[in-house]
N, CA and C of each residue as an Amber inpcrd file, in Angstrom:
protein
   591
   3.0160000  30.3980000  -4.8400000   4.1950000  30.2440000  -4.0780000
   4.5310000  31.4030000  -3.1140000   5.0150000  30.6780000  -2.0040000
   5.3830000  31.7080000  -0.7460000   6.8760000  31.4360000  -0.4670000
   7.5650000  32.4180000  -0.3420000   8.9520000  32.2590000   0.0360000
   9.2090000  32.7140000   1.3360000   9.1900000  31.7470000   2.4650000
   9.3070000  32.2650000   3.7440000  10.4320000  32.9790000   4.2580000
  11.4400000  32.9950000   3.3500000  12.7020000  33.9070000   3.6410000
  12.5260000  35.3440000   3.3550000  11.8370000  35.7440000   2.3510000
  11.9120000  37.1220000   1.7370000  10.3720000  37.3320000   2.0860000
   9.3680000  36.6600000   2.0860000   8.1150000  37.1730000   2.5740000
   7.3080000  37.5290000   1.2430000   7.8220000  37.0740000  -0.0490000
   7.5620000  37.2730000  -1.3520000   6.4380000  36.0700000  -1.7450000
   5.2660000  36.3530000  -2.3570000   4.6970000  35.4980000  -3.0970000
   4.4330000  35.6570000  -4.6870000   4.1300000  34.7640000  -5.3690000
   3.9860000  34.6770000  -6.8870000   2.8080000  33.7150000  -6.9740000
   1.8320000  34.3200000  -7.9870000   0.8030000  33.4790000  -8.4240000
   1.0630000  32.9410000 -10.0090000   0.3740000  31.7680000 -10.1350000
   0.6000000  31.3540000 -11.6170000  -0.6290000  30.4500000 -11.8520000
  -0.9290000  30.8650000 -13.1970000  -2.4280000  30.2140000 -13.4450000
  -2.2730000  28.8410000 -14.4870000  -0.9520000  28.4040000 -14.3580000
  -0.4830000  27.3490000 -15.6750000  -1.4130000  26.1500000 -15.0740000
  -1.8360000  25.7820000 -14.0450000  -2.6830000  24.4390000 -13.5300000
  -4.1440000  24.5560000 -14.3480000  -4.4410000  25.6210000 -14.6490000
  -6.0500000  25.8290000 -15.3070000  -6.0370000  25.1870000 -16.2910000
  -4.9880000  24.9370000 -17.3480000  -4.9950000  24.4630000 -18.5210000
  -5.1930000  22.8510000 -18.3920000  -4.5250000  22.0800000 -16.9790000
  -4.7380000  20.7670000 -16.7530000  -5.9800000  20.5930000 -16.0470000
  -6.3430000  21.5260000 -15.1250000  -7.4140000  21.2630000 -14.2120000
  -8.6280000  22.2740000 -14.5560000  -9.3320000  22.2400000 -16.0520000
 -10.3790000  23.2050000 -16.0950000 -11.4920000  23.0580000 -15.4160000
 -11.7290000  21.9930000 -14.9750000 -13.0200000  22.1860000 -14.0880000
 -12.6760000  22.0820000 -12.6370000 -11.6510000  22.1060000 -12.1660000
 -11.1260000  22.2010000 -10.8700000 -11.3200000  23.6100000 -10.0670000
 -11.9470000  23.4990000  -8.9770000 -12.1500000  24.7710000  -8.0870000
 -11.2750000  25.0300000  -7.0900000 -10.5100000  24.1730000  -6.7730000
  -9.6330000  23.7340000  -5.5380000  -8.1590000  22.8220000  -6.0240000
  -7.4080000  23.3270000  -5.5440000  -6.1620000  22.3100000  -5.5590000
  -6.3480000  21.5460000  -4.4240000  -6.2730000  20.4670000  -4.4010000
  -6.2760000  19.3960000  -3.0370000  -4.9370000  19.2060000  -2.3250000
  -4.1890000  18.8480000  -3.2250000  -2.8030000  18.5350000  -2.8320000
  -1.6810000  19.1190000  -3.4660000  -0.6140000  19.6940000  -2.9190000
   0.4720000  19.9130000  -3.6970000   1.8790000  19.7960000  -2.8160000
   2.7360000  19.2270000  -3.3340000   4.0150000  18.8020000  -2.6140000
   5.3770000  18.6830000  -3.3550000   6.3810000  18.8050000  -2.9360000
   7.5770000  18.5720000  -3.6580000   8.3480000  17.1530000  -3.2680000
   8.5260000  16.5000000  -4.1400000   9.3660000  15.2310000  -3.7390000
  10.7830000  15.6540000  -3.2960000  11.2580000  14.4230000  -2.8060000
  12.5390000  14.5790000  -2.3660000  13.6130000  15.0660000  -3.6530000
  13.0560000  14.4710000  -4.6830000  14.2050000  14.9310000  -5.8500000
  13.8130000  16.2400000  -6.6520000  12.9190000  16.8510000  -6.0910000
  12.6430000  18.1650000  -6.5350000  11.2750000  18.2210000  -7.5410000
  10.7130000  17.1200000  -8.0050000   9.6020000  17.1390000  -8.8690000
   8.3510000  17.7950000  -7.8180000   7.6020000  18.5460000  -8.7770000
   6.4260000  19.0390000  -7.8000000   5.2240000  18.2990000  -8.4930000
   4.2140000  17.9930000  -7.4270000   2.9390000  17.3070000  -7.7390000
   1.6500000  18.3900000  -7.2800000   0.6510000  18.1070000  -8.0490000
  -0.5310000  18.5640000  -7.8330000  -1.5830000  17.8750000  -7.9120000
  -2.6200000  18.1180000  -7.4290000  -4.0390000  17.2320000  -7.4610000
  -5.1030000  18.1960000  -7.6600000  -5.9680000  18.4180000  -8.3570000
  -7.2710000  19.0430000  -8.4780000  -8.6060000  18.3150000  -8.5510000
  -9.5770000  18.9540000  -7.6810000 -10.7080000  18.3220000  -7.6680000
 -11.5000000  18.3180000  -9.0790000 -12.7450000  17.4550000  -9.0490000
 -13.5230000  17.6480000 -10.1440000 -13.0460000  17.0550000 -11.5440000
 -12.1890000  15.9450000 -11.2520000 -11.7460000  15.2020000 -12.6480000
 -10.3090000  15.7440000 -12.9240000  -9.6000000  16.3640000 -12.0460000
  -8.0980000  16.7940000 -12.1750000  -7.0610000  15.9810000 -12.5510000
  -7.3950000  14.7770000 -11.6190000  -6.1710000  14.0130000 -11.7070000
  -5.0360000  14.3420000 -11.1220000  -3.8730000  14.1270000 -11.5150000
  -2.4280000  14.5250000 -10.9750000  -1.5250000  15.2570000 -11.9400000
  -0.7890000  16.1040000 -11.5590000   0.2390000  16.7970000 -12.5290000
   1.4970000  16.7640000 -11.7720000   2.5180000  16.3150000 -12.4590000
   3.9910000  16.2210000 -12.1220000   4.7670000  16.9760000 -13.0950000
   5.8380000  18.1830000 -12.4720000   6.6520000  18.7300000 -12.8400000
   7.9330000  18.2180000 -12.6400000   8.7050000  17.8020000 -13.5410000
   9.8520000  17.1470000 -13.3610000  10.8450000  18.1930000 -13.0930000
  11.6510000  17.8060000 -11.8410000  12.8250000  18.7740000 -11.6470000
  13.9800000  18.6780000 -12.6420000  14.0730000  17.4230000 -13.1980000
  15.2030000  17.3090000 -14.2570000  15.0770000  18.2010000 -15.3980000
  14.0980000  18.2230000 -15.8610000  14.0360000  19.0320000 -17.1750000
  12.8790000  19.8320000 -17.3340000  12.0140000  19.7070000 -16.1310000
  10.9040000  21.1510000 -16.3940000   9.5100000  20.1880000 -17.0900000
   9.5120000  19.2140000 -17.6330000   8.5170000  18.5000000 -18.3930000
   7.2310000  18.5700000 -17.5810000   6.2690000  18.6300000 -18.0710000
   5.0340000  18.6150000 -17.3330000   4.2670000  17.3530000 -17.7070000
   3.8040000  16.5570000 -16.6500000   3.0180000  15.1010000 -17.0110000
   1.7690000  15.3430000 -16.3190000   0.6730000  15.2150000 -16.9380000
  -0.6280000  15.1840000 -16.6900000  -1.0040000  13.5170000 -16.5270000
  -1.5520000  13.0220000 -15.1600000  -2.0210000  11.9070000 -15.1720000
  -3.4660000  11.9570000 -15.0120000  -4.2800000  11.1610000 -15.8350000
  -5.6940000  11.0700000 -15.5560000  -6.1230000   9.5540000 -15.2510000
  -7.3430000   9.3270000 -14.6100000  -7.5450000   8.0440000 -14.5130000
  -7.7080000   6.9820000 -15.5380000  -7.8280000   7.3640000 -16.8790000
  -7.7600000   6.4410000 -17.9110000  -6.4620000   6.8010000 -19.1640000
  -5.4520000   7.2920000 -18.2490000  -4.2630000   7.4470000 -19.1780000
  -3.1780000   6.4940000 -19.3220000  -2.3220000   6.7390000 -20.3090000
  -1.4170000   5.7830000 -20.5550000  -0.4040000   5.3080000 -19.4210000
  -0.3710000   5.8860000 -18.1960000   0.5380000   5.5140000 -17.2400000
  -0.1680000   4.4590000 -16.0680000  -1.4120000   3.9710000 -16.7060000
  -2.1080000   2.9020000 -15.8990000  -3.5600000   3.7120000 -15.3720000
  -4.1120000   2.7320000 -15.0000000  -5.7450000   3.0530000 -14.8430000
  -6.0310000   3.1530000 -13.3440000  -6.7110000   4.3630000 -12.9410000
  -6.9450000   4.2690000 -11.7000000  -8.4200000   4.7820000 -11.6170000
  -9.1010000   4.4280000 -10.5150000 -10.4300000   4.6540000 -10.3780000
 -11.2300000   6.1090000  -9.9920000 -10.2820000   7.1900000  -9.3350000
 -10.5980000   8.2890000  -9.0270000  -9.9190000   9.1390000  -9.7870000
 -10.2670000  10.7410000  -9.3940000  -9.8230000  11.7150000 -10.3260000
  -9.0690000  12.6280000  -9.4090000  -9.1570000  12.4400000  -7.9350000
  -8.1660000  13.3350000  -7.2420000  -7.9430000  12.8080000  -5.9360000
  -6.7220000  13.3170000  -5.3260000  -6.0960000  12.6100000  -4.2800000
  -5.8820000  13.6230000  -3.2080000  -5.9740000  13.2410000  -1.9860000
  -5.7230000  14.3140000  -0.8460000  -4.5790000  14.1630000   0.0710000
  -4.0070000  12.8550000   0.1090000  -2.7730000  12.5460000   0.6790000
  -2.0280000  11.7960000   0.3360000  -0.6180000  11.9210000   0.7450000
   0.4040000  11.0940000   0.0880000   1.3570000  10.8080000   0.8180000
   2.4520000   9.7260000   0.5820000   3.6870000   9.6660000   1.3280000
   4.8890000   9.1610000   0.3180000   5.9940000   9.5590000   0.3200000
   7.1280000   9.2170000  -0.5730000   8.0380000   8.1280000   0.0320000
   8.2160000   6.8260000  -0.5110000   9.1030000   5.9720000   0.1220000
  10.4740000   6.1660000  -0.1420000  11.3460000   5.3160000   0.6790000
  12.8610000   5.5090000   0.1420000  13.1460000   5.2500000  -1.4020000
  12.4300000   4.6670000  -1.9430000  12.8060000   4.2520000  -3.3840000
  12.5160000   5.5070000  -4.3190000  11.5670000   6.5750000  -3.7810000
  11.1270000   7.4880000  -4.6380000   9.8080000   7.4400000  -5.1280000
   9.2260000   6.1430000  -4.6870000   7.7450000   5.9770000  -5.2290000
   6.8520000   6.7730000  -4.4270000   5.6580000   7.1550000  -4.9370000
   4.7050000   7.8190000  -4.0510000   3.6910000   6.9890000  -3.9080000
   3.0120000   7.2820000  -2.9830000   1.5780000   6.2740000  -2.3200000
   0.4570000   7.6380000  -2.0950000  -0.5200000   7.3500000  -2.9380000
  -1.4800000   8.1560000  -2.7760000  -2.9060000   7.6210000  -2.1330000
  -3.4760000   8.3940000  -1.0980000  -4.8390000   8.1380000  -0.8490000
  -5.8370000   8.5480000  -1.7900000  -6.7210000   7.7170000  -2.3040000
  -7.7900000   8.0910000  -3.1970000  -8.7920000   8.7780000  -2.5520000
  -9.2650000   9.9250000  -2.7740000 -10.1890000  10.5850000  -2.2010000
 -11.6050000   9.7490000  -1.8430000 -11.8760000   9.8220000  -0.3670000
 -13.2030000   9.1910000   0.1490000 -13.3480000   7.7880000  -0.3950000
 -12.0430000   7.1330000  -0.3970000 -12.2460000   5.5280000  -0.6680000
 -11.0320000   4.8550000  -0.0240000 -11.2020000   3.6090000  -0.1000000
 -10.2840000   2.6520000   0.7280000  -9.1930000   2.3160000  -0.2960000
  -9.0320000   3.0740000  -1.3650000  -8.1460000   2.4820000  -2.4680000
  -6.6360000   3.2490000  -2.2710000  -5.4910000   2.4890000  -2.3840000
  -4.4980000   3.1910000  -2.3020000  -3.9020000   3.1700000  -3.8400000
  -3.1470000   4.3760000  -4.1730000  -2.6530000   4.3990000  -5.4240000
  -1.0340000   4.3890000  -5.3920000  -0.3090000   3.8720000  -5.9420000
   0.9550000   3.6040000  -6.0190000   1.6200000   4.1550000  -7.4740000
   2.7320000   4.8370000  -7.3740000   3.4950000   5.5400000  -8.5300000
   4.7170000   4.8670000  -8.4130000   5.2650000   4.1600000  -9.7070000
   6.4000000   3.7040000  -9.6020000   7.2700000   4.5920000 -10.1230000
   8.1790000   5.1910000  -9.8540000   8.8500000   6.4540000 -10.1950000
   9.7670000   5.8380000 -11.6280000  10.3560000   4.6040000 -11.3960000
  11.2120000   4.1810000 -12.5290000  10.5620000   3.9390000 -13.6860000
   9.3200000   3.2990000 -13.7010000   8.5030000   3.1720000 -14.7650000
   7.2600000   3.9790000 -15.1840000   7.1780000   5.0400000 -14.1560000
   6.2460000   6.1830000 -14.5350000   4.9120000   5.4570000 -14.6400000
   4.4960000   4.6100000 -13.9120000   3.4300000   3.7290000 -14.0530000
   2.5400000   3.9460000 -12.5270000   1.3640000   3.7830000 -12.4980000
   0.4740000   3.6850000 -11.3940000  -0.2390000   2.4670000 -11.1190000
  -0.4850000   2.1610000 -10.0810000  -1.1310000   0.8670000  -9.8660000
  -2.3690000   0.9600000  -8.8280000  -3.2570000   0.5720000  -8.6350000
  -4.2950000   0.8000000  -7.6170000  -4.2850000  -0.0390000  -6.8190000
  -4.3780000  -0.2230000  -5.6680000  -4.5900000  -1.4590000  -4.4390000
  -5.5850000  -1.2930000  -3.7420000  -6.3510000  -2.3550000  -3.7400000
  -7.1870000  -2.2970000  -2.4530000  -7.0260000  -3.4580000  -1.4130000
  -7.0850000  -3.0080000  -0.1590000  -6.6150000  -3.9000000   0.9790000
  -7.3130000  -5.0490000   1.1520000  -8.5730000  -5.1930000   0.6090000
  -9.5110000  -6.3520000   0.8130000  -8.8150000  -7.7860000  -0.1780000
  -7.7500000  -7.2860000  -0.7750000  -7.1070000  -8.4510000  -1.5030000
  -5.6740000  -8.7860000  -0.9420000  -5.2390000  -8.1140000   0.1110000
  -3.9400000  -8.3830000   0.4270000  -3.8780000  -9.3320000   1.7850000
  -2.8110000 -10.1310000   1.8540000  -2.4980000 -11.1100000   2.7440000
  -2.8810000 -10.5680000   4.1440000  -3.6340000 -11.2420000   4.8680000
  -3.8390000 -10.5660000   6.4370000  -5.0150000  -9.7920000   6.4040000
  -5.5640000  -9.2720000   5.4330000  -6.8670000  -8.4070000   5.4710000
  -7.8890000  -8.8570000   4.2300000  -7.6820000  -9.9460000   3.6070000
  -8.5410000 -10.4710000   2.3710000  -9.9490000 -10.5700000   3.1320000
 -10.7850000 -10.1310000   2.3020000 -12.1660000  -9.9270000   2.5910000
 -12.6740000  -8.8590000   3.3540000 -11.8580000  -8.2270000   4.0040000
 -12.1920000  -7.0810000   4.7590000 -12.6960000  -5.7740000   4.3320000
 -13.8140000  -5.1230000   4.9530000 -14.1850000  -3.8120000   4.4850000
 -13.3750000  -2.6380000   4.9250000 -13.1900000  -1.4400000   4.4030000
 -12.3680000  -0.6310000   4.7480000 -13.2730000   0.6620000   4.1160000
 -13.1010000   1.8030000   5.2310000 -13.8890000   3.0520000   4.9020000
 -12.5930000   3.8910000   4.1750000 -12.9290000   4.9910000   4.0590000
 -11.9490000   5.8930000   3.3650000 -10.7200000   6.2580000   4.0680000
  -9.4510000   6.3750000   3.2500000  -8.2980000   6.7690000   3.7980000
  -8.3180000   8.0670000   4.2840000  -7.5530000   8.4480000   5.3590000
  -7.4880000   9.7000000   5.9560000  -6.1620000  10.2390000   5.9050000
  -5.2790000   9.3590000   5.9090000  -3.7070000   9.8090000   6.0800000
  -2.7280000   8.6710000   5.6840000  -1.6520000   8.6890000   5.5170000
  -0.6260000   7.6490000   5.0520000   0.9040000   8.2120000   5.4350000
   1.5020000   7.3960000   6.0940000   2.9520000   7.5790000   6.5270000
   3.9390000   6.3360000   6.2420000   4.9090000   6.6470000   6.3010000
   6.0120000   5.3550000   6.4200000   6.9990000   5.4030000   7.6980000
   7.1150000   4.1440000   8.1020000   7.9140000   4.0050000   9.2130000
   9.6860000   3.8310000   8.8510000  10.3940000   3.5710000   9.7790000
  11.7470000   3.5070000   9.3820000  12.1930000   2.4930000   8.5430000
  11.2840000   1.3560000   8.2710000  11.4620000   0.0250000   7.4910000
  10.8960000   0.3050000   6.3070000  10.5170000   1.4210000   5.9210000
   9.7370000   1.6400000   4.5350000   8.6330000   1.1030000   4.3600000
   7.8760000   0.8100000   5.5080000   6.5110000  -0.0700000   5.4130000
   5.4930000   1.1430000   5.7180000   4.1800000   1.1020000   5.1290000
   3.1820000   1.8980000   5.0520000   2.1030000   1.7700000   6.1110000
   1.7600000   3.1390000   6.5790000   0.7770000   3.1780000   7.6690000
  -0.4070000   3.7880000   7.1910000  -1.6010000   3.4000000   7.2790000
  -2.7730000   4.0490000   6.4620000  -3.8110000   4.1630000   7.6710000
  -4.3320000   5.3250000   7.9760000  -5.5220000   5.4340000   8.9900000
  -6.7440000   5.6760000   7.7380000  -7.8300000   5.3600000   8.4170000
  -9.1070000   5.0410000   8.0300000 -10.2110000   6.0210000   8.8400000
 -11.0540000   6.3140000   8.1060000 -12.1800000   6.9610000   8.6770000
 -13.4390000   5.9890000   9.0450000 -13.2590000   5.1570000  10.2020000
 -14.1940000   4.3310000  10.5070000 -13.5400000   2.8130000  10.7980000
 -12.3040000   2.5900000   9.9830000 -11.9970000   1.1710000   9.7800000
 -10.4080000   0.8880000  10.7770000 -10.1670000   1.8490000  11.4590000
  -8.9450000   1.8300000  12.0180000  -7.5390000   2.2110000  11.3050000
  -6.4020000   1.4640000  11.7240000  -5.2220000   1.7530000  11.4830000
  -4.6240000   0.1100000  10.6000000  -3.8560000   0.5680000   9.5010000
  -3.5980000  -0.4660000   8.8820000  -1.8590000  -0.4530000   8.7050000
  -1.1540000  -1.6290000   9.1270000   0.2550000  -1.4820000   8.5770000
   0.3940000  -2.2670000   7.3500000   0.9620000  -1.7050000   6.3440000
   1.0300000  -2.5570000   4.9290000   2.5400000  -2.4430000   4.5480000
   2.8600000  -3.9420000   4.3010000   4.2750000  -4.0570000   3.6970000
   4.2190000  -4.3200000   2.1830000   4.4830000  -3.5060000   1.4610000
   4.2250000  -3.3020000   0.0460000   5.2360000  -4.5930000  -0.5900000
   6.4460000  -4.8570000   0.0080000   7.4530000  -5.7260000  -0.5220000
   6.8280000  -7.1660000  -0.5490000   6.5260000  -7.4780000   0.6600000
   5.9490000  -8.9310000   0.9870000   4.4020000  -9.0970000   0.7470000
   3.7680000  -7.9810000   0.2910000   2.3030000  -7.9290000   0.0680000
   1.5210000  -8.5150000   1.3580000   1.7110000  -7.9760000   2.4680000
   0.8520000  -8.3540000   3.7300000   0.8020000  -7.3000000   4.6790000
  -0.5710000  -7.4090000   5.3190000  -1.1320000  -6.0630000   6.0150000
  -1.4890000  -6.7670000   7.4780000  -1.7660000  -5.7720000   8.4040000
  -2.1660000  -6.0360000   9.7680000  -3.2180000  -4.8720000  10.0490000
  -4.5810000  -5.0600000  10.3650000  -5.0390000  -4.0200000  10.8630000
  -5.4380000  -4.0210000  12.3260000  -5.2510000  -2.7680000  12.7530000
  -5.4670000  -2.4710000  14.2020000  -6.8270000  -1.8110000  14.5630000
  -7.4610000  -2.1610000  15.2990000  -9.0430000  -1.4160000  15.6200000
  -8.9830000  -1.2760000  17.1860000 -10.1730000  -0.9560000  17.5190000
 -10.5460000  -0.8190000  19.0070000 -10.1220000  -2.1920000  19.8740000
 -10.3430000  -3.2370000  19.2220000  -9.7200000  -4.7010000  19.8680000
  -8.4880000  -4.6230000  20.2040000  -7.5230000  -3.6710000  19.4160000
  -6.1280000  -3.8570000  19.6880000  -5.6710000  -2.8400000  20.4760000
  -6.6950000  -1.9380000  20.9910000  -6.2910000  -0.7550000  21.7720000
  -6.5810000   0.6810000  21.3990000  -7.0030000   0.8860000  20.1450000
  -7.3440000   2.0670000  19.7680000  -8.6160000   2.5220000  20.6460000
  -8.5520000   3.9850000  20.8340000  -9.8190000   4.3910000  21.3430000
 -11.0170000   4.4440000  20.5870000 -10.8500000   4.5700000  19.3620000
 -11.9890000   4.4380000  18.2180000 -11.2260000   3.9890000  16.9370000
 -12.1080000   3.7010000  15.9910000 -11.6040000   3.2130000  14.7490000
 -11.5850000   4.4940000  13.8170000 -12.2370000   5.5570000  14.2730000
 -11.8830000   6.7220000  13.4880000 -10.6410000   7.5250000  13.5180000
  -9.6840000   7.2660000  12.7000000  -8.2360000   7.9580000  12.8930000
  -7.9980000   8.6760000  11.7540000  -7.5860000   9.8700000  12.1130000
  -7.4790000  10.8550000  10.8130000  -6.1380000  11.5480000  10.8320000
  -4.9610000  11.0980000  11.6220000  -3.6120000  11.6590000  11.2560000
  -2.7410000  10.7500000  11.9310000  -1.4720000  10.7320000  11.3290000
  -0.3770000   9.8140000  11.5670000   0.8990000  10.6400000  11.5440000
   1.7110000  10.3800000  12.5430000   3.1550000  11.1580000  12.6290000
   3.9740000  10.1950000  13.3500000   5.2950000   9.7440000  12.9840000
   6.3050000   9.1790000  13.6540000   7.1370000  10.2820000  14.3070000
   7.6420000   9.8670000  15.4980000   8.6200000  10.8120000  15.9710000
   9.9920000  10.1430000  15.8620000  11.2070000  10.7490000  16.4340000
  12.5500000  10.3070000  16.2610000  12.8240000   9.0370000  17.0540000
  11.7140000   8.4210000  17.8550000  11.9920000   7.2580000  18.4520000
  11.2290000   6.1820000  17.8020000  10.7210000   6.2510000  16.6670000
   9.8260000   5.5470000  15.8130000   8.3400000   5.0560000  16.6260000
   7.9440000   6.0190000  17.4080000   6.7810000   5.7210000  18.0100000
   5.6300000   6.5050000  17.0500000   4.6400000   5.6510000  16.7620000
   3.6090000   6.5430000  15.8760000   2.2820000   7.0700000  16.8150000
   2.2320000   8.2560000  16.4140000   1.4700000   8.9960000  17.1890000
  -0.0460000   9.1480000  16.2150000  -1.1450000   8.8250000  16.9350000
  -2.3990000   8.5420000  16.1510000  -3.5420000   9.6160000  16.6220000
  -3.9400000  10.5520000  15.8000000  -4.8520000  11.4030000  15.9930000
  -6.0640000  10.8280000  15.6600000  -6.9410000  10.5590000  16.6280000
  -8.3240000  10.2260000  16.5940000  -9.4960000  11.0100000  17.0100000
 -10.7690000  10.7050000  16.8840000 -11.9990000  11.4080000  17.1920000
 -12.2640000  11.4940000  18.8060000 -11.0800000  10.4450000  19.2910000
 -11.1650000  10.1970000  20.8410000  -9.9440000  10.5490000  21.5760000
  -9.2780000  11.4970000  20.8680000  -7.8850000  12.0410000  21.3580000
  -6.6750000  11.2940000  20.7020000  -5.5920000  11.4340000  21.2990000
  -4.3160000  10.9630000  20.8790000  -3.8450000   9.5420000  21.2730000
  -3.3820000   9.0610000  20.5550000  -2.8200000   7.6240000  20.9530000
  -1.4860000   7.3640000  20.4660000  -0.5910000   6.6940000  21.0120000
   0.8000000   6.3240000  20.7480000   1.1160000   4.8660000  20.3300000
   1.3410000   4.4550000  19.4580000   1.7190000   2.7000000  19.0370000
   3.2140000   2.7630000  19.1310000   3.5040000   2.1590000  20.1450000
   4.9420000   1.3800000  20.4130000   5.1830000   0.5320000  19.2680000
   5.6440000   0.5240000  17.9630000   5.8690000  -0.3800000  17.0280000
   6.6660000  -1.5730000  17.5250000   7.7680000  -1.6270000  17.9060000
   8.4030000  -2.6680000  18.2730000   7.6710000  -3.5810000  19.2310000
   6.9950000  -3.0710000  20.4540000   6.5860000  -3.4600000  21.4020000
   4.8490000  -3.9670000  20.9760000   4.6220000  -3.3680000  19.8950000
   3.1690000  -3.6570000  19.1740000   2.0810000  -3.4420000  20.3740000
   2.2110000  -2.0490000  21.2090000   1.3440000  -1.8880000  22.0800000
   0.8720000  -0.3330000  21.9590000  -0.7670000  -0.0360000  22.0200000
  -0.8990000   1.2900000  21.7590000  -1.3980000   1.8760000  23.1550000
  -1.0320000   2.9240000  23.4260000  -1.4900000   3.7360000  24.6510000
  -2.2840000   5.0060000  24.3950000
């Protein structure tokens, strides 16, 4: 942990107990409610430290909080409900954590209305728009808009104006424009107009 105000840092080895085979922490973030999350490679799964009571929750792919097919996660976003959405490392699967029930559900987009039967490459980034809808970028499959409430999706590709289907980073600005980092430069999606520049 590094304190940007004081310049001090502290080290802790507490994750070794939960990630004994991991040689790197892939993901570390703090939720809006103060909960801390960590993911380690080599079968580490996820660790959540509750801000409410300090309890430590270790989630593995075959654990009691729900089954999921991978063991570590490289990107995430948190929605307005406090649920977390994780990109499963090098796969097209999306992992949803329901914070009220402390349960995980894995989602494959080829089963969602609007993208049934389509094939997807690995997820590279995830973000949310002002309407609490998910945007997911893929390493070769383009950009996906996913409405988790209505369970429908729309895929954007070269045919829709992207310079390439290899998309690696997503950020919204304060005007709800989606900036898209690709292997062929930066693009901008005007969401309301449904136009890519």
